[in-house]
JSON list of C-alpha atoms in Angstrom, two decimals:
[
{"chain": "A", "resi": 82, "resn": "UNK", "atom": "CA", "xyz": [15.40, -11.04, -5.28]},
{"chain": "A", "resi": 83, "resn": "UNK", "atom": "CA", "xyz": [12.19, -12.14, -3.50]},
{"chain": "A", "resi": 84, "resn": "UNK", "atom": "CA", "xyz": [10.46, -15.52, -3.60]},
{"chain": "A", "resi": 85, "resn": "UNK", "atom": "CA", "xyz": [6.88, -16.64, -2.96]},
{"chain": "A", "resi": 86, "resn": "UNK", "atom": "CA", "xyz": [6.57, -17.96, 0.60]},
{"chain": "A", "resi": 87, "resn": "UNK", "atom": "CA", "xyz": [9.40, -15.79, 1.90]},
{"chain": "A", "resi": 88, "resn": "UNK", "atom": "CA", "xyz": [8.81, -13.97, 5.20]},
{"chain": "A", "resi": 89, "resn": "UNK", "atom": "CA", "xyz": [9.41, -10.22, 4.98]},
{"chain": "A", "resi": 90, "resn": "UNK", "atom": "CA", "xyz": [9.42, -7.43, 7.56]},
{"chain": "A", "resi": 91, "resn": "UNK", "atom": "CA", "xyz": [8.51, -3.75, 7.27]},
{"chain": "A", "resi": 92, "resn": "UNK", "atom": "CA", "xyz": [9.12, -1.48, 10.29]},
{"chain": "A", "resi": 93, "resn": "UNK", "atom": "CA", "xyz": [5.84, 0.38, 9.64]},
{"chain": "A", "resi": 94, "resn": "UNK", "atom": "CA", "xyz": [3.56, -2.58, 8.82]},
{"chain": "A", "resi": 95, "resn": "UNK", "atom": "CA", "xyz": [5.10, -5.60, 10.56]},
{"chain": "A", "resi": 96, "resn": "UNK", "atom": "CA", "xyz": [5.84, -9.04, 9.16]},
{"chain": "A", "resi": 97, "resn": "UNK", "atom": "CA", "xyz": [4.12, -10.94, 6.39]},
{"chain": "A", "resi": 98, "resn": "UNK", "atom": "CA", "xyz": [4.51, -13.68, 3.79]},
{"chain": "A", "resi": 99, "resn": "UNK", "atom": "CA", "xyz": [4.90, -13.04, 0.06]},
{"chain": "A", "resi": 100, "resn": "UNK", "atom": "CA", "xyz": [1.83, -14.53, -1.64]},
{"chain": "A", "resi": 101, "resn": "UNK", "atom": "CA", "xyz": [2.60, -13.54, -5.25]},
{"chain": "A", "resi": 102, "resn": "UNK", "atom": "CA", "xyz": [4.92, -11.51, -7.45]},
{"chain": "A", "resi": 103, "resn": "UNK", "atom": "CA", "xyz": [3.25, -9.71, -10.36]},
{"chain": "A", "resi": 104, "resn": "UNK", "atom": "CA", "xyz": [4.20, -7.42, -13.22]},
{"chain": "A", "resi": 105, "resn": "UNK", "atom": "CA", "xyz": [1.75, -4.58, -13.76]},
{"chain": "A", "resi": 106, "resn": "UNK", "atom": "CA", "xyz": [1.70, -1.96, -16.51]},
{"chain": "A", "resi": 107, "resn": "UNK", "atom": "CA", "xyz": [0.40, 1.50, -15.68]},
{"chain": "A", "resi": 108, "resn": "UNK", "atom": "CA", "xyz": [0.68, 4.48, -18.03]},
{"chain": "A", "resi": 109, "resn": "UNK", "atom": "CA", "xyz": [2.96, 2.47, -20.31]},
{"chain": "A", "resi": 110, "resn": "UNK", "atom": "CA", "xyz": [5.46, 1.58, -17.57]},
{"chain": "A", "resi": 111, "resn": "UNK", "atom": "CA", "xyz": [5.82, -2.02, -16.36]},
{"chain": "A", "resi": 112, "resn": "UNK", "atom": "CA", "xyz": [6.87, -2.59, -12.75]},
{"chain": "A", "resi": 113, "resn": "UNK", "atom": "CA", "xyz": [7.17, -5.59, -10.49]},
{"chain": "A", "resi": 114, "resn": "UNK", "atom": "CA", "xyz": [4.99, -5.77, -7.36]},
{"chain": "A", "resi": 115, "resn": "UNK", "atom": "CA", "xyz": [4.82, -8.18, -4.43]},
{"chain": "A", "resi": 116, "resn": "UNK", "atom": "CA", "xyz": [1.55, -9.21, -2.81]},
{"chain": "A", "resi": 117, "resn": "UNK", "atom": "CA", "xyz": [2.10, -9.66, 0.94]},
{"chain": "A", "resi": 118, "resn": "UNK", "atom": "CA", "xyz": [-0.26, -11.37, 3.40]},
{"chain": "A", "resi": 119, "resn": "UNK", "atom": "CA", "xyz": [0.27, -9.49, 6.65]},
{"chain": "A", "resi": 120, "resn": "UNK", "atom": "CA", "xyz": [0.44, -11.57, 9.84]},
{"chain": "A", "resi": 121, "resn": "UNK", "atom": "CA", "xyz": [-1.11, -9.14, 12.33]},
{"chain": "A", "resi": 122, "resn": "UNK", "atom": "CA", "xyz": [-3.70, -7.29, 10.27]},
{"chain": "A", "resi": 123, "resn": "UNK", "atom": "CA", "xyz": [-5.07, -10.27, 8.31]},
{"chain": "A", "resi": 124, "resn": "UNK", "atom": "CA", "xyz": [-5.05, -8.31, 5.05]},
{"chain": "A", "resi": 125, "resn": "UNK", "atom": "CA", "xyz": [-3.20, -8.21, 1.75]},
{"chain": "A", "resi": 126, "resn": "UNK", "atom": "CA", "xyz": [-0.99, -5.32, 0.71]},
{"chain": "A", "resi": 127, "resn": "UNK", "atom": "CA", "xyz": [0.69, -4.64, -2.62]},
{"chain": "A", "resi": 128, "resn": "UNK", "atom": "CA", "xyz": [4.11, -3.02, -2.71]},
{"chain": "A", "resi": 129, "resn": "UNK", "atom": "CA", "xyz": [6.24, -1.85, -5.63]},
{"chain": "A", "resi": 130, "resn": "UNK", "atom": "CA", "xyz": [9.65, -3.51, -5.66]},
{"chain": "A", "resi": 131, "resn": "UNK", "atom": "CA", "xyz": [12.42, -0.98, -6.02]},
{"chain": "A", "resi": 132, "resn": "UNK", "atom": "CA", "xyz": [16.03, -1.96, -6.30]},
{"chain": "A", "resi": 133, "resn": "UNK", "atom": "CA", "xyz": [18.06, -0.01, -3.78]},
{"chain": "A", "resi": 134, "resn": "UNK", "atom": "CA", "xyz": [21.87, -0.05, -3.62]},
{"chain": "A", "resi": 135, "resn": "UNK", "atom": "CA", "xyz": [23.39, -1.59, -0.50]}
]
C-alpha cells in the first residue's frame, strides 16, 4: 500500500515523505501507522492507515 520514501499529500497538512511504517497495539487492537516527515512544517506526524474502498 505505502512504502518508505514515498511522497504523500494531505489537503489539510500538505506534502511529506513517509519515514517509517509501524504496527502499534493499543487496548488489545493492532493497527498500522505511517510516520510522515512534513515538508513545510518541519515536524513528524503519525497517521493511522485505514483501507478505504475506491
